[in-house]
Amino acid sequence: MPEQPGPPESGYPQRSSQWYGGTDRNSYIHRAWMRRGLPAHAFDGRPHIAIANTASDLTPCNAHFNEVAESVKQGVYEAGGIPLNLPVVSLGETLVRPTAMLWRNMAAMAAEEMFRANPIDGLVLLGGCDKTIPALLMAAGSVDLPAVVVPGGPMLTGTFRGVALGCGTDVWRLSEEVRAGTLSQEQFIRSESSMIRSRGHCNTMGTASTMGLVAEALGMVLPGLAGTPAADSRLLESAHASGRLAVEMVAEGRTPSAVLSRGSFLNAIVALAAIGGSTNAVVHLLAIAGRVGIELSQDDFDRTGSEIPLLVDLQPAGRFLMEDFFRAGGLHAVLREVRDLLDPTALTVTGKPLVDYLDTADIWDREVIRTRAEPLLPHAGIAVLYGNLAPDGAVVKPAAASEHLLQHRGRAVVFDSVEDMHARIDDPDLDVDADSVLVLRGCGPKGYPGMPEVANMPLPQKLLQAGVRDMVRICDGRMSGTAYGTVVLHVSPEAAAGGPLALVRTGDHIVLDIAGRRLDLDVPPEELLLRQPDPATVAAYAAPQRGWEKLYVQTVGQANTGADLDFLVGSSGAEVSRESH
Ligand code: FES
């Protein structure tokens, strides 16, 4: 047998040597069971890289990840490491009930524990569908092993009757058209087979696209990779390079705590605003920051992001899709336009600053990616509202809201649960008009539980038929990144955690002032003090008796801090508490 090259030089202690080094019975057992194809030199101190793989047939957006993992493996081998496929909890946004967000923290907890429990020196994180990248980054942050994310990429653009279909966004639009009577049910169903053209996640600037790009802006992705369509061969090339990089990162001890800084998170917020990304990124970035001990608040999104121009004309705020975005120059072309707003010291997984990668970036299609001089909107980003209806804040995305509703006073029409809303929203006798404010509560982290994406409630059918296309909607839940409208979401504290949203009554007046950052219930304070939540409101809150849901409801934090479980915030590092015996 030819002599094998030795392991890469490393000044960083190899965790895996704690399992495989030595001649005692335990190291014998660890090596022996891993020798199914692994040669002796696999245990000579070379880094063992786990490929945290969220491939699953039930997560269609990530179903191609085994092929991606093969490319990562080749890169790891080539750099002198040992790649190991590690299937981790996978969350498919469209299938998992009641909402994938209920399981984000569970996926993060399970991944963290398996990263720590196994003989692993570094990580390649394969994520795509909405919650998978956030969960993996939370886990990697808490275990603090060298880690690089490979975003699985968006799907190619599907068309229906010659028109591009935005996955997700156009489902909302088409279903509203059916309800308004302007599209037949048959045509609606026929569009279904055109929506998902290829492997990959949703192709709008929804949560999956946003989190892939934001992960790169954070510095946790091989620069230039995020946004590569899932079906593009360059994804496999970059996956290969990420495998090589993971080995290098282990050798240099480049852990998440060495890469990430407050500046990284502020860069991510700048990117989030400039791309017009999903509001879900607020909750996820807060949770990731909590894992690595970096101070970040909801207000940072408003302070840093709200004056940033919107430079990307992508659905749901605009016209194009992710394939167009990648063709037009991708994330680096956008970031180059706002380079002066980025922290030049914030690093990436390569060890170099993010800004170092922007020199050669160009915009190839100025319809899709705008210059700073000609933005789609002068101000994008997230606005955080406060008031007697949201003492700990609420989030709104002005770019997705209607101009005429940015300042609004209207009569509340209150729903106590999603079921209540569905039962009554289309009732012809519902006392509602275009100026009404729809309020949906019981949808926060504790109340539902899991904070579902229901804040963009459907409009009452009778108003849709009358031509109304947007109304002010207020909710303690989240909104799909592919949705749009004047929607105030993440109201904190939620109704089920004692928030004043529980006290609103149908007929009360609500005042929204996005420019003034206010959300108020126009009820005298002395009257509000005397109010108690209606028994029907309280009865609609979740009250799980066992299992994960019970643990979740008892320990989950509010949206304004990232909705992580209280005992998962922070890091435990990579040390195991006890050796195996
Ligand atoms: Fe997976 Fe949209 S359903 S990203």
PDB file of C-alpha atoms in Angstrom, residues 37-236:
ATOM      1  CA  GLY A  37     -13.857   1.365   5.306  1.00  0.00           C
ATOM      2  CA  LEU A  38     -11.691   3.774   7.229  1.00  0.00           C
ATOM      3  CA  PRO A  39      -7.965   2.928   7.080  1.00  0.00           C
ATOM      4  CA  ALA A  40      -5.599   3.074  10.057  1.00  0.00           C
ATOM      5  CA  HIS A  41      -4.273   6.489   9.103  1.00  0.00           C
ATOM      6  CA  ALA A  42      -7.800   7.921   9.568  1.00  0.00           C
ATOM      7  CA  PHE A  43      -6.963   7.887  13.282  1.00  0.00           C
ATOM      8  CA  ASP A  44      -3.517   9.454  13.142  1.00  0.00           C
ATOM      9  CA  GLY A  45      -4.709  12.862  14.301  1.00  0.00           C
ATOM     10  CA  ARG A  46      -6.213  14.197  11.065  1.00  0.00           C
ATOM     11  CA  PRO A  47      -9.385  16.250  11.553  1.00  0.00           C
ATOM     12  CA  HIS A  48     -12.717  14.515  11.508  1.00  0.00           C
ATOM     13  CA  ILE A  49     -15.302  16.741   9.858  1.00  0.00           C
ATOM     14  CA  ALA A  50     -18.998  16.098  10.388  1.00  0.00           C
ATOM     15  CA  ILE A  51     -21.272  17.039   7.541  1.00  0.00           C
ATOM     16  CA  ALA A  52     -24.442  18.064   9.381  1.00  0.00           C
ATOM     17  CA  ASN A  53     -26.902  16.979   6.753  1.00  0.00           C
ATOM     18  CA  THR A  54     -30.549  18.070   6.764  1.00  0.00           C
ATOM     19  CA  ALA A  55     -31.376  15.985   3.665  1.00  0.00           C
ATOM     20  CA  SER A  56     -34.840  14.490   3.915  1.00  0.00           C
ATOM     21  CA  ASP A  57     -37.527  13.415   1.493  1.00  0.00           C
ATOM     22  CA  LEU A  58     -39.917  15.256   3.780  1.00  0.00           C
ATOM     23  CA  THR A  59     -37.928  18.470   3.410  1.00  0.00           C
ATOM     24  CA  PRO A  60     -38.188  18.814  -0.370  1.00  0.00           C
ATOM     25  CA  CYS A  61     -36.081  22.000  -0.347  1.00  0.00           C
ATOM     26  CA  ASN A  62     -33.146  20.004   1.079  1.00  0.00           C
ATOM     27  CA  ALA A  63     -33.740  16.683  -0.711  1.00  0.00           C
ATOM     28  CA  HIS A  64     -30.636  17.141  -2.904  1.00  0.00           C
ATOM     29  CA  PHE A  65     -28.229  17.469   0.004  1.00  0.00           C
ATOM     30  CA  ASN A  66     -26.780  13.958  -0.206  1.00  0.00           C
ATOM     31  CA  GLU A  67     -25.231  14.917  -3.539  1.00  0.00           C
ATOM     32  CA  VAL A  68     -23.948  18.164  -2.025  1.00  0.00           C
ATOM     33  CA  ALA A  69     -22.526  16.155   0.889  1.00  0.00           C
ATOM     34  CA  GLU A  70     -20.588  13.972  -1.560  1.00  0.00           C
ATOM     35  CA  SER A  71     -18.835  17.059  -2.935  1.00  0.00           C
ATOM     36  CA  VAL A  72     -18.085  18.259   0.595  1.00  0.00           C
ATOM     37  CA  LYS A  73     -16.624  14.826   1.359  1.00  0.00           C
ATOM     38  CA  GLN A  74     -14.276  14.988  -1.608  1.00  0.00           C
ATOM     39  CA  GLY A  75     -13.052  18.400  -0.477  1.00  0.00           C
ATOM     40  CA  VAL A  76     -12.463  17.174   3.072  1.00  0.00           C
ATOM     41  CA  TYR A  77     -10.528  14.120   1.861  1.00  0.00           C
ATOM     42  CA  GLU A  78      -8.503  16.189  -0.549  1.00  0.00           C
ATOM     43  CA  ALA A  79      -7.398  18.504   2.286  1.00  0.00           C
ATOM     44  CA  GLY A  80      -6.388  15.574   4.474  1.00  0.00           C
ATOM     45  CA  GLY A  81      -9.460  15.290   6.691  1.00  0.00           C
ATOM     46  CA  ILE A  82     -11.982  12.540   7.323  1.00  0.00           C
ATOM     47  CA  PRO A  83     -15.567  13.451   6.313  1.00  0.00           C
ATOM     48  CA  LEU A  84     -18.456  11.901   8.209  1.00  0.00           C
ATOM     49  CA  ASN A  85     -22.082  12.239   7.193  1.00  0.00           C
ATOM     50  CA  LEU A  86     -24.208  13.191  10.212  1.00  0.00           C
ATOM     51  CA  PRO A  87     -27.958  13.301   9.500  1.00  0.00           C
ATOM     52  CA  VAL A  88     -29.553  15.870  11.800  1.00  0.00           C
ATOM     53  CA  VAL A  89     -33.148  16.945  12.414  1.00  0.00           C
ATOM     54  CA  SER A  90     -34.608  18.334   9.221  1.00  0.00           C
ATOM     55  CA  LEU A  91     -37.519  20.770   9.048  1.00  0.00           C
ATOM     56  CA  GLY A  92     -39.616  21.126   5.905  1.00  0.00           C
ATOM     57  CA  GLU A  93     -41.485  24.385   6.093  1.00  0.00           C
ATOM     58  CA  THR A  94     -44.520  23.329   4.110  1.00  0.00           C
ATOM     59  CA  LEU A  95     -45.191  19.955   5.734  1.00  0.00           C
ATOM     60  CA  VAL A  96     -44.249  20.076   9.395  1.00  0.00           C
ATOM     61  CA  ARG A  97     -47.157  20.777  11.728  1.00  0.00           C
ATOM     62  CA  PRO A  98     -48.196  22.827  13.534  1.00  0.00           C
ATOM     63  CA  THR A  99     -45.294  25.070  12.454  1.00  0.00           C
ATOM     64  CA  ALA A 100     -41.616  24.381  11.775  1.00  0.00           C
ATOM     65  CA  MET A 101     -40.689  27.170  14.184  1.00  0.00           C
ATOM     66  CA  LEU A 102     -41.907  25.006  17.078  1.00  0.00           C
ATOM     67  CA  TRP A 103     -39.055  22.639  16.234  1.00  0.00           C
ATOM     68  CA  ARG A 104     -36.242  25.118  15.417  1.00  0.00           C
ATOM     69  CA  ASN A 105     -34.930  25.082  18.975  1.00  0.00           C
ATOM     70  CA  MET A 106     -35.330  21.309  19.199  1.00  0.00           C
ATOM     71  CA  ALA A 107     -33.349  20.867  15.968  1.00  0.00           C
ATOM     72  CA  ALA A 108     -30.704  23.233  17.329  1.00  0.00           C
ATOM     73  CA  MET A 109     -30.563  21.428  20.669  1.00  0.00           C
ATOM     74  CA  ALA A 110     -30.344  17.957  19.099  1.00  0.00           C
ATOM     75  CA  ALA A 111     -27.642  19.075  16.659  1.00  0.00           C
ATOM     76  CA  GLU A 112     -25.627  20.795  19.392  1.00  0.00           C
ATOM     77  CA  GLU A 113     -25.708  17.707  21.597  1.00  0.00           C
ATOM     78  CA  MET A 114     -24.693  15.379  18.767  1.00  0.00           C
ATOM     79  CA  PHE A 115     -21.860  17.695  17.714  1.00  0.00           C
ATOM     80  CA  ARG A 116     -20.568  17.636  21.262  1.00  0.00           C
ATOM     81  CA  ALA A 117     -21.183  13.943  21.919  1.00  0.00           C
ATOM     82  CA  ASN A 118     -19.320  12.686  18.843  1.00  0.00           C
ATOM     83  CA  PRO A 119     -15.601  12.640  17.960  1.00  0.00           C
ATOM     84  CA  ILE A 120     -15.791  15.643  15.670  1.00  0.00           C
ATOM     85  CA  ASP A 121     -13.247  18.415  15.101  1.00  0.00           C
ATOM     86  CA  GLY A 122     -15.118  20.588  12.631  1.00  0.00           C
ATOM     87  CA  LEU A 123     -18.452  21.001  10.899  1.00  0.00           C
ATOM     88  CA  VAL A 124     -19.907  21.618   7.490  1.00  0.00           C
ATOM     89  CA  LEU A 125     -23.524  22.658   7.914  1.00  0.00           C
ATOM     90  CA  LEU A 126     -25.901  21.842   5.052  1.00  0.00           C
ATOM     91  CA  GLY A 127     -29.028  23.963   5.391  1.00  0.00           C
ATOM     92  CA  GLY A 128     -31.663  25.387   3.103  1.00  0.00           C
ATOM     93  CA  CYS A 129     -35.349  25.380   3.995  1.00  0.00           C
ATOM     94  CA  ASP A 130     -36.194  28.195   6.386  1.00  0.00           C
ATOM     95  CA  LYS A 131     -35.306  26.911   9.851  1.00  0.00           C
ATOM     96  CA  THR A 132     -32.425  24.643   8.930  1.00  0.00           C
ATOM     97  CA  ILE A 133     -29.649  27.245   8.635  1.00  0.00           C
ATOM     98  CA  PRO A 134     -30.719  29.118  11.798  1.00  0.00           C
ATOM     99  CA  ALA A 135     -30.939  25.877  13.817  1.00  0.00           C
ATOM    100  CA  LEU A 136     -27.521  24.690  12.621  1.00  0.00           C
ATOM    101  CA  LEU A 137     -25.889  28.059  13.312  1.00  0.00           C
ATOM    102  CA  MET A 138     -27.417  28.148  16.806  1.00  0.00           C
ATOM    103  CA  ALA A 139     -26.036  24.662  17.453  1.00  0.00           C
ATOM    104  CA  ALA A 140     -22.593  25.469  16.050  1.00  0.00           C
ATOM    105  CA  GLY A 141     -22.506  28.667  18.102  1.00  0.00           C
ATOM    106  CA  SER A 142     -23.226  26.811  21.329  1.00  0.00           C
ATOM    107  CA  VAL A 143     -20.704  24.026  20.715  1.00  0.00           C
ATOM    108  CA  ASP A 144     -18.181  26.459  19.204  1.00  0.00           C
ATOM    109  CA  LEU A 145     -16.459  24.045  16.849  1.00  0.00           C
ATOM    110  CA  PRO A 146     -15.027  25.350  13.543  1.00  0.00           C
ATOM    111  CA  ALA A 147     -18.035  25.460  11.213  1.00  0.00           C
ATOM    112  CA  VAL A 148     -18.915  26.577   7.711  1.00  0.00           C
ATOM    113  CA  VAL A 149     -22.414  26.733   6.237  1.00  0.00           C
ATOM    114  CA  VAL A 150     -23.222  25.468   2.737  1.00  0.00           C
ATOM    115  CA  PRO A 151     -26.598  26.966   1.780  1.00  0.00           C
ATOM    116  CA  GLY A 152     -28.381  24.486  -0.480  1.00  0.00           C
ATOM    117  CA  GLY A 153     -29.583  27.178  -2.873  1.00  0.00           C
ATOM    118  CA  PRO A 154     -32.847  28.322  -4.407  1.00  0.00           C
ATOM    119  CA  MET A 155     -34.772  26.485  -7.108  1.00  0.00           C
ATOM    120  CA  LEU A 156     -34.820  27.631 -10.718  1.00  0.00           C
ATOM    121  CA  THR A 157     -37.643  29.855 -11.960  1.00  0.00           C
ATOM    122  CA  GLY A 158     -40.820  28.015 -12.931  1.00  0.00           C
ATOM    123  CA  THR A 159     -43.316  29.569 -15.320  1.00  0.00           C
ATOM    124  CA  PHE A 160     -47.053  29.222 -15.811  1.00  0.00           C
ATOM    125  CA  ARG A 161     -48.621  30.381 -19.060  1.00  0.00           C
ATOM    126  CA  GLY A 162     -45.429  32.271 -19.872  1.00  0.00           C
ATOM    127  CA  VAL A 163     -45.231  34.100 -16.577  1.00  0.00           C
ATOM    128  CA  ALA A 164     -42.623  33.441 -13.884  1.00  0.00           C
ATOM    129  CA  LEU A 165     -44.008  32.012 -10.673  1.00  0.00           C
ATOM    130  CA  GLY A 166     -42.549  33.071  -7.351  1.00  0.00           C
ATOM    131  CA  CYS A 167     -42.601  30.053  -5.102  1.00  0.00           C
ATOM    132  CA  GLY A 168     -44.640  30.958  -2.049  1.00  0.00           C
ATOM    133  CA  THR A 169     -45.400  34.572  -2.939  1.00  0.00           C
ATOM    134  CA  ASP A 170     -47.494  33.620  -5.947  1.00  0.00           C
ATOM    135  CA  VAL A 171     -49.383  31.011  -3.923  1.00  0.00           C
ATOM    136  CA  TRP A 172     -50.678  33.849  -1.757  1.00  0.00           C
ATOM    137  CA  ARG A 173     -51.427  36.010  -4.786  1.00  0.00           C
ATOM    138  CA  LEU A 174     -53.158  33.263  -6.770  1.00  0.00           C
ATOM    139  CA  SER A 175     -55.221  32.041  -3.821  1.00  0.00           C
ATOM    140  CA  GLU A 176     -56.382  35.612  -3.156  1.00  0.00           C
ATOM    141  CA  GLU A 177     -57.327  35.832  -6.850  1.00  0.00           C
ATOM    142  CA  VAL A 178     -59.454  32.696  -6.464  1.00  0.00           C
ATOM    143  CA  ARG A 179     -61.143  34.160  -3.392  1.00  0.00           C
ATOM    144  CA  ALA A 180     -61.732  37.404  -5.248  1.00  0.00           C
ATOM    145  CA  GLY A 181     -63.257  35.460  -8.151  1.00  0.00           C
ATOM    146  CA  THR A 182     -60.705  36.608 -10.741  1.00  0.00           C
ATOM    147  CA  LEU A 183     -59.038  33.179 -11.193  1.00  0.00           C
ATOM    148  CA  SER A 184     -60.780  29.851 -11.602  1.00  0.00           C
ATOM    149  CA  GLN A 185     -60.139  26.972  -9.235  1.00  0.00           C
ATOM    150  CA  GLU A 186     -59.101  24.828 -12.197  1.00  0.00           C
ATOM    151  CA  GLN A 187     -56.451  27.312 -13.367  1.00  0.00           C
ATOM    152  CA  PHE A 188     -55.221  27.638  -9.811  1.00  0.00           C
ATOM    153  CA  ILE A 189     -54.668  23.873  -9.518  1.00  0.00           C
ATOM    154  CA  ARG A 190     -53.004  23.756 -12.939  1.00  0.00           C
ATOM    155  CA  SER A 191     -50.402  26.282 -11.794  1.00  0.00           C
ATOM    156  CA  GLU A 192     -49.378  23.904  -8.992  1.00  0.00           C
ATOM    157  CA  SER A 193     -47.130  21.697 -11.120  1.00  0.00           C
ATOM    158  CA  SER A 194     -45.287  24.734 -12.492  1.00  0.00           C
ATOM    159  CA  MET A 195     -44.388  26.302  -9.194  1.00  0.00           C
ATOM    160  CA  ILE A 196     -41.523  23.996  -8.156  1.00  0.00           C
ATOM    161  CA  ARG A 197     -39.298  23.780 -11.211  1.00  0.00           C
ATOM    162  CA  SER A 198     -36.202  22.161  -9.761  1.00  0.00           C
ATOM    163  CA  ARG A 199     -34.387  21.076  -6.646  1.00  0.00           C
ATOM    164  CA  GLY A 200     -33.781  23.826  -4.114  1.00  0.00           C
ATOM    165  CA  HIS A 201     -35.665  26.053  -1.719  1.00  0.00           C
ATOM    166  CA  CYS A 202     -38.180  28.833  -2.440  1.00  0.00           C
ATOM    167  CA  ASN A 203     -36.902  31.151  -5.124  1.00  0.00           C
ATOM    168  CA  THR A 204     -38.269  34.427  -3.787  1.00  0.00           C
ATOM    169  CA  MET A 205     -36.488  36.561  -1.198  1.00  0.00           C
ATOM    170  CA  GLY A 206     -38.251  34.478   1.416  1.00  0.00           C
ATOM    171  CA  THR A 207     -36.758  33.199   4.637  1.00  0.00           C
ATOM    172  CA  ALA A 208     -34.598  30.460   3.099  1.00  0.00           C
ATOM    173  CA  SER A 209     -32.994  32.786   0.533  1.00  0.00           C
ATOM    174  CA  THR A 210     -32.633  35.447   3.200  1.00  0.00           C
ATOM    175  CA  MET A 211     -30.966  33.166   5.734  1.00  0.00           C
ATOM    176  CA  GLY A 212     -28.495  31.785   3.184  1.00  0.00           C
ATOM    177  CA  LEU A 213     -27.452  35.313   2.202  1.00  0.00           C
ATOM    178  CA  VAL A 214     -27.495  36.612   5.766  1.00  0.00           C
ATOM    179  CA  ALA A 215     -25.338  33.653   6.883  1.00  0.00           C
ATOM    180  CA  GLU A 216     -22.784  34.734   4.278  1.00  0.00           C
ATOM    181  CA  ALA A 217     -22.985  38.378   5.370  1.00  0.00           C
ATOM    182  CA  LEU A 218     -22.382  37.125   8.923  1.00  0.00           C
ATOM    183  CA  GLY A 219     -19.196  35.547   7.639  1.00  0.00           C
ATOM    184  CA  MET A 220     -20.237  31.912   8.078  1.00  0.00           C
ATOM    185  CA  VAL A 221     -20.338  30.880   4.383  1.00  0.00           C
ATOM    186  CA  LEU A 222     -17.562  30.539   1.816  1.00  0.00           C
ATOM    187  CA  PRO A 223     -17.667  34.017   0.213  1.00  0.00           C
ATOM    188  CA  GLY A 224     -19.596  34.037  -3.056  1.00  0.00           C
ATOM    189  CA  LEU A 225     -21.504  30.813  -2.455  1.00  0.00           C
ATOM    190  CA  ALA A 226     -24.847  31.942  -1.000  1.00  0.00           C
ATOM    191  CA  GLY A 227     -27.557  32.384  -3.585  1.00  0.00           C
ATOM    192  CA  THR A 228     -26.060  29.853  -6.024  1.00  0.00           C
ATOM    193  CA  PRO A 229     -29.094  28.017  -7.406  1.00  0.00           C
ATOM    194  CA  ALA A 230     -29.416  24.439  -6.183  1.00  0.00           C
ATOM    195  CA  ALA A 231     -29.291  23.095  -9.742  1.00  0.00           C
ATOM    196  CA  ASP A 232     -26.183  25.098 -10.714  1.00  0.00           C
ATOM    197  CA  SER A 233     -22.986  23.012 -10.898  1.00  0.00           C
ATOM    198  CA  ARG A 234     -21.136  25.787  -9.133  1.00  0.00           C
ATOM    199  CA  LEU A 235     -22.961  24.762  -5.957  1.00  0.00           C
ATOM    200  CA  LEU A 236     -21.086  21.437  -5.974  1.00  0.00           C
TER     201      LEU A 236
END
